[in-house]
């Protein structure tokens, strides 16, 4: 028996467990993860401006590396931007959580069935408590959804790459399969994470083609890869309509409390979920009680609030995926990144101000699409 049973030891439930340990050590938590480590195989990045100073401080132990600025390259211009950019590696995530939570973590056990107050593990053991289902998003075809998909390789180079800041988007390569760009994190003098990313209509990823594309990109920058250290692959939903319930799969009982991406807790346009998971963890850890009905109400309210706040981003996605020819999608980002830095930061953090909506909607090429899309867009259904 526990107060909270967190099913899935990924980003959202891991952050929740950490925050509970920090703020509510009396809360009995169990984390059930099917894999051999927490967090899977990921690099999660975020801008410090996505979080409050207090949130940055409690996430800090998970941060592997941070940079004071970053760069963007478009066909028409390059831009260097200030603001701290952070990267959390799943390896570090696992070690920090294991040290902090110890025996509260059950690894290598798949939850076979879930009810709001009980989980049965594959080996037949049952754990009772308020269940929070954070089993992530299972990639599948959904209506009203495009995909941000990518292959990333951690590589070691023959000689120093010379980068001092991450490249968040390098859009100078030919466009294919929608909006295509490279993303580069300089871990150390000779180590890089290089990702090829697409805003595509499909979730399908050709890993062999992607690896060749990354090698070709590296060669073009004068970087000679001597070793591939790690591979990371994923497809994130980029919704332009639909419902908050779209991201949980059919196996999820209706009244189980959800967390993370399956609760719809992610940025509709960037696909980032770390700031959402941090806010969710803060909120739940501050609950007066861990009684099931209370936890369920807080979680559901938070997911609906965030989903409501995301409707403008889904409108932009609609324009991106439905109203612009795939090979021209990059032009929306090229135009957007001409905006003031403070607006871009508010866009990433999902906290746009009224004047920001106006600026974005009156920018070129969005302006030409605006009237048409507003007439045909159905932005928000919180429930079935
Ligand atoms: C490759 C990749 C890179 C990303 N990069 C970023 C980024 O830079 N910044 C950002 O904010 N977001 C990023 N995202 C988006 C998002 O933050 C991640 O998808 C994030 O991991 C989602 O968190 P989650 O907790 O909802 O699910 P997950 O982290 O996917 O966790 C789900 C966990 O549940 C476990 N599980 C599933 N079924 C069971 C079961 N039956 N029993 C027990 N355990 C189970 C899984 O093994 C997994 O560990 C990225 C996504 C991907 C795929």
GROMACS .gro file of C-alpha atoms and ligand atoms in nm:
model
  437
    1UNK     CA    1   0.000   0.000   0.000
    2UNK     CA    2   0.125   0.348  -0.091
    3UNK     CA    3  -0.022   0.698  -0.107
    4UNK     CA    4   0.067   0.735  -0.475
    5UNK     CA    5   0.156   0.465  -0.728
    6UNK     CA    6   0.328   0.624  -1.027
    7UNK     CA    7   0.304   0.392  -1.326
    8UNK     CA    8   0.578   0.461  -1.581
    9UNK     CA    9   0.908   0.601  -1.458
   10UNK     CA   10   0.951   0.851  -1.741
   11UNK     CA   11   0.994   1.226  -1.736
   12UNK     CA   12   0.662   1.329  -1.580
   13UNK     CA   13   0.637   1.068  -1.306
   14UNK     CA   14   1.009   1.091  -1.231
   15UNK     CA   15   0.983   1.467  -1.177
   16UNK     CA   16   0.671   1.417  -0.967
   17UNK     CA   17   0.846   1.159  -0.748
   18UNK     CA   18   1.145   1.390  -0.704
   19UNK     CA   19   0.930   1.688  -0.609
   20UNK     CA   20   0.727   1.482  -0.363
   21UNK     CA   21   1.047   1.366  -0.198
   22UNK     CA   22   1.165   1.727  -0.169
   23UNK     CA   23   0.841   1.881  -0.043
   24UNK     CA   24   0.649   1.592   0.111
   25UNK     CA   25   0.887   1.329   0.242
   26UNK     CA   26   0.601   1.178   0.444
   27UNK     CA   27   0.418   1.079   0.124
   28UNK     CA   28   0.459   0.708   0.043
   29UNK     CA   29   0.538   0.684  -0.329
   30UNK     CA   30   0.608   0.383  -0.550
   31UNK     CA   31   0.734   0.424  -0.908
   32UNK     CA   32   0.678   0.126  -1.140
   33UNK     CA   33   0.890   0.121  -1.455
   34UNK     CA   34   0.901  -0.156  -1.713
   35UNK     CA   35   1.254  -0.070  -1.829
   36UNK     CA   36   1.580  -0.133  -1.647
   37UNK     CA   37   1.629   0.238  -1.582
   38UNK     CA   38   1.413   0.545  -1.529
   39UNK     CA   39   1.369   0.790  -1.813
   40UNK     CA   40   1.443   0.557  -2.105
   41UNK     CA   41   1.688   0.695  -2.359
   42UNK     CA   42   1.636   1.069  -2.396
   43UNK     CA   43   1.786   1.413  -2.391
   44UNK     CA   44   1.529   1.660  -2.262
   45UNK     CA   45   1.607   2.026  -2.314
   46UNK     CA   46   1.441   2.340  -2.187
   47UNK     CA   47   1.496   2.714  -2.169
   48UNK     CA   48   1.539   2.853  -1.816
   49UNK     CA   49   1.275   3.110  -1.909
   50UNK     CA   50   1.022   2.822  -1.940
   51UNK     CA   51   1.037   2.782  -1.562
   52UNK     CA   52   1.034   3.001  -1.254
   53UNK     CA   53   1.360   3.053  -1.063
   54UNK     CA   54   1.237   2.814  -0.792
   55UNK     CA   55   1.152   2.549  -1.051
   56UNK     CA   56   1.495   2.587  -1.216
   57UNK     CA   57   1.651   2.532  -0.874
   58UNK     CA   58   1.473   2.207  -0.796
   59UNK     CA   59   1.533   2.065  -1.145
   60UNK     CA   60   1.900   2.171  -1.135
   61UNK     CA   61   2.040   1.836  -1.007
   62UNK     CA   62   1.909   1.671  -1.325
   63UNK     CA   63   2.076   1.914  -1.564
   64UNK     CA   64   2.376   1.762  -1.739
   65UNK     CA   65   2.485   2.075  -1.922
   66UNK     CA   66   2.369   2.432  -1.976
   67UNK     CA   67   2.464   2.703  -2.222
   68UNK     CA   68   2.425   3.082  -2.200
   69UNK     CA   69   2.305   3.128  -2.559
   70UNK     CA   70   2.202   2.945  -2.876
   71UNK     CA   71   2.201   2.993  -3.251
   72UNK     CA   72   1.950   2.956  -3.535
   73UNK     CA   73   2.036   2.932  -3.903
   74UNK     CA   74   1.772   2.993  -4.172
   75UNK     CA   75   1.821   3.028  -4.547
   76UNK     CA   76   1.766   3.405  -4.517
   77UNK     CA   77   1.958   3.483  -4.196
   78UNK     CA   78   2.128   3.351  -3.880
   79UNK     CA   79   2.051   3.467  -3.529
   80UNK     CA   80   2.236   3.432  -3.202
   81UNK     CA   81   2.008   3.446  -2.899
   82UNK     CA   82   2.079   3.485  -2.528
   83UNK     CA   83   1.907   3.297  -2.245
   84UNK     CA   84   2.010   2.980  -2.065
   85UNK     CA   85   1.938   2.654  -2.245
   86UNK     CA   86   1.955   2.335  -2.036
   87UNK     CA   87   1.983   1.967  -2.121
   88UNK     CA   88   1.878   1.682  -1.894
   89UNK     CA   89   2.005   1.337  -1.992
   90UNK     CA   90   1.804   1.029  -1.902
   91UNK     CA   91   2.123   0.873  -1.766
   92UNK     CA   92   2.165   1.149  -1.509
   93UNK     CA   93   1.788   1.150  -1.444
   94UNK     CA   94   1.806   0.780  -1.355
   95UNK     CA   95   2.106   0.817  -1.122
   96UNK     CA   96   1.970   1.121  -0.935
   97UNK     CA   97   1.628   0.963  -0.888
   98UNK     CA   98   1.769   0.630  -0.782
   99UNK     CA   99   1.985   0.802  -0.522
  100UNK     CA  100   1.692   1.010  -0.398
  101UNK     CA  101   1.411   0.753  -0.408
  102UNK     CA  102   1.594   0.427  -0.343
  103UNK     CA  103   1.357   0.139  -0.273
  104UNK     CA  104   1.052   0.338  -0.386
  105UNK     CA  105   1.147   0.245  -0.744
  106UNK     CA  106   1.040  -0.086  -0.896
  107UNK     CA  107   1.236  -0.147  -1.217
  108UNK     CA  108   1.190  -0.410  -1.486
  109UNK     CA  109   0.823  -0.461  -1.403
  110UNK     CA  110   0.546  -0.392  -1.650
  111UNK     CA  111   0.213  -0.282  -1.505
  112UNK     CA  112  -0.025  -0.542  -1.649
  113UNK     CA  113  -0.350  -0.378  -1.540
  114UNK     CA  114  -0.449  -0.047  -1.389
  115UNK     CA  115  -0.744   0.072  -1.185
  116UNK     CA  116  -0.774   0.413  -1.015
  117UNK     CA  117  -0.668   0.264  -0.681
  118UNK     CA  118  -0.463  -0.041  -0.776
  119UNK     CA  119  -0.193  -0.166  -1.012
  120UNK     CA  120  -0.125  -0.530  -1.086
  121UNK     CA  121   0.228  -0.601  -1.203
  122UNK     CA  122   0.325  -0.862  -1.457
  123UNK     CA  123   0.454  -1.092  -1.181
  124UNK     CA  124   0.111  -1.084  -1.016
  125UNK     CA  125   0.196  -0.846  -0.731
  126UNK     CA  126  -0.067  -0.581  -0.659
  127UNK     CA  127   0.010  -0.233  -0.525
  128UNK     CA  128  -0.272  -0.029  -0.380
  129UNK     CA  129  -0.280   0.351  -0.371
  130UNK     CA  130  -0.384   0.645  -0.588
  131UNK     CA  131  -0.260   0.549  -0.935
  132UNK     CA  132  -0.102   0.807  -1.167
  133UNK     CA  133  -0.063   0.674  -1.518
  134UNK     CA  134   0.242   0.834  -1.684
  135UNK     CA  135   0.311   0.560  -1.938
  136UNK     CA  136   0.389   0.812  -2.213
  137UNK     CA  137   0.256   0.849  -2.564
  138UNK     CA  138   0.242   0.540  -2.780
  139UNK     CA  139   0.308   0.656  -3.136
  140UNK     CA  140   0.011   0.584  -3.359
  141UNK     CA  141  -0.189   0.748  -3.630
  142UNK     CA  142  -0.425   1.015  -3.496
  143UNK     CA  143  -0.657   1.252  -3.677
  144UNK     CA  144  -0.575   1.623  -3.638
  145UNK     CA  145  -0.213   1.554  -3.552
  146UNK     CA  146   0.114   1.617  -3.732
  147UNK     CA  147   0.446   1.489  -3.598
  148UNK     CA  148   0.775   1.625  -3.485
  149UNK     CA  149   1.002   1.330  -3.545
  150UNK     CA  150   1.373   1.290  -3.517
  151UNK     CA  151   1.678   1.074  -3.506
  152UNK     CA  152   1.962   1.194  -3.285
  153UNK     CA  153   2.316   1.064  -3.258
  154UNK     CA  154   2.561   1.138  -2.979
  155UNK     CA  155   2.892   1.138  -3.164
  156UNK     CA  156   3.262   1.177  -3.092
  157UNK     CA  157   3.465   1.377  -3.343
  158UNK     CA  158   3.824   1.347  -3.456
  159UNK     CA  159   3.899   1.708  -3.366
  160UNK     CA  160   3.725   1.995  -3.180
  161UNK     CA  161   3.403   2.120  -3.345
  162UNK     CA  162   3.450   2.481  -3.238
  163UNK     CA  163   3.088   2.536  -3.132
  164UNK     CA  164   3.033   2.730  -2.811
  165UNK     CA  165   2.651   2.724  -2.813
  166UNK     CA  166   2.380   2.484  -2.928
  167UNK     CA  167   2.225   2.521  -3.273
  168UNK     CA  168   1.852   2.492  -3.212
  169UNK     CA  169   1.763   2.494  -3.579
  170UNK     CA  170   1.984   2.473  -3.884
  171UNK     CA  171   1.743   2.505  -4.174
  172UNK     CA  172   2.002   2.560  -4.448
  173UNK     CA  173   1.973   2.204  -4.578
  174UNK     CA  174   1.719   2.103  -4.849
  175UNK     CA  175   1.360   2.067  -4.726
  176UNK     CA  176   1.194   1.724  -4.746
  177UNK     CA  177   0.916   1.537  -4.562
  178UNK     CA  178   0.780   1.872  -4.434
  179UNK     CA  179   0.994   2.114  -4.233
  180UNK     CA  180   1.343   1.969  -4.193
  181UNK     CA  181   1.625   2.098  -3.975
  182UNK     CA  182   1.930   1.991  -3.777
  183UNK     CA  183   1.970   2.043  -3.401
  184UNK     CA  184   2.314   2.032  -3.240
  185UNK     CA  185   2.415   2.024  -2.872
  186UNK     CA  186   2.788   2.061  -2.798
  187UNK     CA  187   2.846   1.836  -2.494
  188UNK     CA  188   3.224   1.889  -2.489
  189UNK     CA  189   3.506   1.992  -2.719
  190UNK     CA  190   3.476   1.679  -2.935
  191UNK     CA  191   3.132   1.541  -2.845
  192UNK     CA  192   2.803   1.646  -3.003
  193UNK     CA  193   2.440   1.544  -3.014
  194UNK     CA  194   2.327   1.591  -3.375
  195UNK     CA  195   1.958   1.544  -3.453
  196UNK     CA  196   1.777   1.552  -3.782
  197UNK     CA  197   1.422   1.673  -3.714
  198UNK     CA  198   1.108   1.693  -3.928
  199UNK     CA  199   0.767   1.851  -3.884
  200UNK     CA  200   0.606   1.580  -4.091
  201UNK     CA  201   0.260   1.446  -4.173
  202UNK     CA  202   0.368   1.096  -4.068
  203UNK     CA  203   0.542   0.942  -3.767
  204UNK     CA  204   0.751   0.700  -3.978
  205UNK     CA  205   1.127   0.731  -3.928
  206UNK     CA  206   1.386   0.577  -4.160
  207UNK     CA  207   1.681   0.538  -3.923
  208UNK     CA  208   1.931   0.419  -4.186
  209UNK     CA  209   1.858   0.722  -4.407
  210UNK     CA  210   1.870   0.952  -4.103
  211UNK     CA  211   2.212   0.827  -3.991
  212UNK     CA  212   2.351   0.894  -4.340
  213UNK     CA  213   2.194   1.242  -4.342
  214UNK     CA  214   2.352   1.324  -4.003
  215UNK     CA  215   2.691   1.205  -4.123
  216UNK     CA  216   2.659   1.414  -4.440
  217UNK     CA  217   2.558   1.720  -4.235
  218UNK     CA  218   2.855   1.670  -4.001
  219UNK     CA  219   3.095   1.635  -4.294
  220UNK     CA  220   2.963   1.958  -4.444
  221UNK     CA  221   3.043   2.141  -4.119
  222UNK     CA  222   3.397   1.996  -4.129
  223UNK     CA  223   3.327   1.751  -3.843
  224UNK     CA  224   3.475   1.401  -3.885
  225UNK     CA  225   3.274   1.148  -3.679
  226UNK     CA  226   3.496   0.878  -3.529
  227UNK     CA  227   3.236   0.708  -3.307
  228UNK     CA  228   2.859   0.695  -3.256
  229UNK     CA  229   2.804   0.677  -2.880
  230UNK     CA  230   2.425   0.672  -2.855
  231UNK     CA  231   2.113   0.686  -3.069
  232UNK     CA  232   1.785   0.857  -2.980
  233UNK     CA  233   1.468   0.839  -3.180
  234UNK     CA  234   1.114   0.965  -3.134
  235UNK     CA  235   0.796   1.104  -3.282
  236UNK     CA  236   0.598   1.361  -3.086
  237UNK     CA  237   0.237   1.454  -3.164
  238UNK     CA  238   0.186   1.811  -3.287
  239UNK     CA  239  -0.192   1.852  -3.258
  240UNK     CA  240  -0.394   2.100  -3.464
  241UNK     CA  241  -0.734   2.006  -3.325
  242UNK     CA  242  -0.865   1.694  -3.159
  243UNK     CA  243  -0.922   1.624  -2.794
  244UNK     CA  244  -0.719   1.612  -2.477
  245UNK     CA  245  -0.810   1.242  -2.446
  246UNK     CA  246  -0.638   1.161  -2.779
  247UNK     CA  247  -0.300   1.097  -2.617
  248UNK     CA  248  -0.398   0.818  -2.378
  249UNK     CA  249  -0.447   0.482  -2.544
  250UNK     CA  250  -0.753   0.261  -2.540
  251UNK     CA  251  -0.610   0.049  -2.255
  252UNK     CA  252  -0.636   0.336  -2.006
  253UNK     CA  253  -0.940   0.311  -1.782
  254UNK     CA  254  -1.134   0.635  -1.800
  255UNK     CA  255  -1.109   0.736  -1.436
  256UNK     CA  256  -0.737   0.675  -1.381
  257UNK     CA  257  -0.538   0.994  -1.314
  258UNK     CA  258  -0.300   1.072  -1.602
  259UNK     CA  259   0.031   1.256  -1.613
  260UNK     CA  260   0.279   1.360  -1.882
  261UNK     CA  261   0.222   1.346  -2.254
  262UNK     CA  262  -0.066   1.099  -2.223
  263UNK     CA  263  -0.250   1.364  -2.017
  264UNK     CA  264  -0.201   1.611  -2.306
  265UNK     CA  265   0.060   1.797  -2.099
  266UNK     CA  266   0.300   1.921  -2.366
  267UNK     CA  267   0.357   2.229  -2.579
  268UNK     CA  268   0.143   2.185  -2.889
  269UNK     CA  269   0.391   2.345  -3.129
  270UNK     CA  270   0.734   2.256  -2.990
  271UNK     CA  271   0.636   1.916  -2.848
  272UNK     CA  272   0.836   1.996  -2.531
  273UNK     CA  273   0.682   1.858  -2.213
  274UNK     CA  274   0.942   1.919  -1.943
  275UNK     CA  275   0.804   2.257  -1.826
  276UNK     CA  276   0.452   2.111  -1.815
  277UNK     CA  277   0.572   1.815  -1.609
  278UNK     CA  278   0.754   2.050  -1.370
  279UNK     CA  279   0.439   2.260  -1.314
  280UNK     CA  280   0.231   1.945  -1.269
  281UNK     CA  281   0.476   1.805  -1.013
  282UNK     CA  282   0.477   2.132  -0.819
  283UNK     CA  283   0.102   2.142  -0.808
  284UNK     CA  284   0.046   1.784  -0.695
  285UNK     CA  285   0.325   1.797  -0.438
  286UNK     CA  286   0.150   2.095  -0.279
  287UNK     CA  287  -0.183   1.916  -0.244
  288UNK     CA  288  -0.320   1.928   0.110
  289UNK     CA  289  -0.399   1.555   0.096
  290UNK     CA  290  -0.316   1.260  -0.128
  291UNK     CA  291  -0.670   1.134  -0.120
  292UNK     CA  292  -0.759   0.990  -0.461
  293UNK     CA  293  -1.051   1.219  -0.548
  294UNK     CA  294  -0.847   1.527  -0.461
  295UNK     CA  295  -0.543   1.420  -0.666
  296UNK     CA  296  -0.765   1.328  -0.959
  297UNK     CA  297  -0.942   1.666  -0.948
  298UNK     CA  298  -0.614   1.862  -0.933
  299UNK     CA  299  -0.460   1.661  -1.217
  300UNK     CA  300  -0.762   1.685  -1.442
  301UNK     CA  301  -0.805   2.056  -1.382
  302UNK     CA  302  -0.439   2.122  -1.460
  303UNK     CA  303  -0.452   1.920  -1.783
  304UNK     CA  304  -0.766   2.102  -1.898
  305UNK     CA  305  -0.616   2.440  -1.808
  306UNK     CA  306  -0.299   2.370  -2.008
  307UNK     CA  307  -0.498   2.226  -2.299
  308UNK     CA  308  -0.715   2.539  -2.304
  309UNK     CA  309  -0.406   2.761  -2.293
  310UNK     CA  310  -0.270   2.567  -2.591
  311UNK     CA  311  -0.548   2.648  -2.836
  312UNK     CA  312  -0.355   2.930  -3.005
  313UNK     CA  313  -0.063   2.693  -3.063
  314UNK     CA  314  -0.298   2.437  -3.217
  315UNK     CA  315  -0.427   2.708  -3.447
  316UNK     CA  316  -0.070   2.778  -3.559
  317UNK     CA  317  -0.019   2.405  -3.610
  318UNK     CA  318  -0.331   2.394  -3.823
  319UNK     CA  319  -0.184   2.661  -4.047
  320UNK     CA  320   0.149   2.481  -4.052
  321UNK     CA  321   0.015   2.137  -4.138
  322UNK     CA  322  -0.299   2.215  -4.335
  323UNK     CA  323  -0.246   2.547  -4.509
  324UNK     CA  324   0.115   2.563  -4.617
  325UNK     CA  325   0.282   2.336  -4.868
  326UNK     CA  326   0.512   2.103  -4.669
  327UNK     CA  327   0.830   2.233  -4.836
  328UNK     CA  328   0.735   2.590  -4.735
  329UNK     CA  329   0.669   2.509  -4.364
  330UNK     CA  330   1.015   2.635  -4.275
  331UNK     CA  331   0.914   2.988  -4.375
  332UNK     CA  332   0.676   3.013  -4.076
  333UNK     CA  333   0.969   2.948  -3.839
  334UNK     CA  334   1.203   3.169  -4.040
  335UNK     CA  335   0.957   3.450  -4.001
  336UNK     CA  336   0.874   3.376  -3.638
  337UNK     CA  337   1.236   3.390  -3.525
  338UNK     CA  338   1.261   3.752  -3.642
  339UNK     CA  339   1.040   3.842  -3.344
  340UNK     CA  340   1.188   4.002  -3.028
  341UNK     CA  341   1.367   3.762  -2.794
  342UNK     CA  342   1.121   3.822  -2.511
  343UNK     CA  343   0.828   3.719  -2.733
  344UNK     CA  344   1.011   3.405  -2.846
  345UNK     CA  345   1.075   3.316  -2.481
  346UNK     CA  346   0.707   3.365  -2.398
  347UNK     CA  347   0.614   3.147  -2.698
  348UNK     CA  348   0.833   2.861  -2.574
  349UNK     CA  349   0.704   2.892  -2.220
  350UNK     CA  350   0.344   2.896  -2.349
  351UNK     CA  351   0.276   3.226  -2.172
  352UNK     CA  352   0.193   3.461  -2.458
  353UNK     CA  353   0.054   3.807  -2.392
  354UNK     CA  354  -0.229   3.964  -2.588
  355UNK     CA  355   0.007   4.179  -2.796
  356UNK     CA  356   0.209   3.866  -2.884
  357UNK     CA  357  -0.095   3.702  -3.046
  358UNK     CA  358  -0.138   4.016  -3.253
  359UNK     CA  359   0.227   4.030  -3.356
  360UNK     CA  360   0.238   3.664  -3.456
  361UNK     CA  361  -0.089   3.671  -3.646
  362UNK     CA  362   0.002   3.985  -3.836
  363UNK     CA  363   0.346   3.859  -3.935
  364UNK     CA  364   0.419   3.740  -4.283
  365UNK     CA  365   0.345   3.460  -4.396
  366UNK     CA  366   0.085   3.393  -4.122
  367UNK     CA  367  -0.114   3.702  -4.213
  368UNK     CA  368  -0.210   3.571  -4.553
  369UNK     CA  369  -0.352   3.253  -4.403
  370UNK     CA  370  -0.526   3.401  -4.106
  371UNK     CA  371  -0.876   3.475  -4.224
  372UNK     CA  372  -0.916   3.146  -4.401
  373UNK     CA  373  -0.797   2.935  -4.108
  374UNK     CA  374  -0.991   3.114  -3.836
  375UNK     CA  375  -1.306   3.043  -4.032
  376UNK     CA  376  -1.246   2.670  -4.048
  377UNK     CA  377  -1.063   2.588  -3.726
  378UNK     CA  378  -1.221   2.399  -3.435
  379UNK     CA  379  -0.961   2.456  -3.167
  380UNK     CA  380  -1.072   2.305  -2.842
  381UNK     CA  381  -1.262   2.006  -2.720
  382UNK     CA  382  -1.160   1.925  -2.364
  383UNK     CA  383  -1.370   1.610  -2.356
  384UNK     CA  384  -1.532   1.353  -2.578
  385LIG     C1  385   1.351   1.135  -2.842
  385LIG     C2  386   1.268   1.244  -2.773
  385LIG     C3  387   1.329   1.366  -2.736
  385LIG     C4  388   1.253   1.465  -2.670
  385LIG     N1  389   1.312   1.583  -2.638
  385LIG     C5  390   1.244   1.671  -2.561
  385LIG     C6  391   1.306   1.789  -2.513
  385LIG     O1  392   1.419   1.820  -2.551
  385LIG     N2  393   1.239   1.871  -2.426
  385LIG     C7  394   1.113   1.840  -2.386
  385LIG     O2  395   1.056   1.911  -2.302
  385LIG     N3  396   1.049   1.735  -2.439
  385LIG     C8  397   1.111   1.649  -2.523
  385LIG     N4  398   1.048   1.539  -2.570
  385LIG     C9  399   0.905   1.528  -2.547
  385LIG    C10  400   0.865   1.474  -2.411
  385LIG     O3  401   0.922   1.553  -2.310
  385LIG    C11  402   0.908   1.332  -2.392
  385LIG     O4  403   0.838   1.252  -2.482
  385LIG    C12  404   0.887   1.285  -2.246
  385LIG     O5  405   0.971   1.175  -2.223
  385LIG    C13  406   0.743   1.252  -2.215
  385LIG     O6  407   0.733   1.227  -2.080
  385LIG     P1  408   0.627   1.126  -2.018
  385LIG     O7  409   0.664   1.114  -1.875
  385LIG     O8  410   0.491   1.164  -2.055
  385LIG     O9  411   0.656   0.986  -2.092
  385LIG     P2  412   0.790   0.903  -2.102
  385LIG    O10  413   0.907   0.982  -2.061
  385LIG    O11  414   0.789   0.841  -2.237
  385LIG    O12  415   0.773   0.789  -1.992
  385LIG    C14  416   0.685   0.683  -2.002
  385LIG    C15  417   0.746   0.568  -1.923
  385LIG    O13  418   0.647   0.469  -1.898
  385LIG    C16  419   0.706   0.343  -1.911
  385LIG     N5  420   0.598   0.245  -1.934
  385LIG    C17  421   0.518   0.236  -2.044
  385LIG     N6  422   0.428   0.137  -2.027
  385LIG    C18  423   0.453   0.083  -1.904
  385LIG    C19  424   0.392  -0.022  -1.829
  385LIG     N7  425   0.288  -0.090  -1.876
  385LIG     N8  426   0.442  -0.051  -1.708
  385LIG    C20  427   0.548   0.019  -1.656
  385LIG     N9  428   0.609   0.120  -1.723
  385LIG    C21  429   0.561   0.152  -1.846
  385LIG    C22  430   0.803   0.358  -2.027
  385LIG    O14  431   0.903   0.259  -2.026
  385LIG    C23  432   0.859   0.498  -1.999
  385LIG    O15  433   0.975   0.497  -1.919
  385LIG    C24  434   1.118   1.441  -2.640
  385LIG    C25  435   1.059   1.321  -2.681
  385LIG    C26  436   1.132   1.224  -2.747
  385LIG    C27  437   1.062   1.095  -2.792
   0.00000   0.00000   0.00000
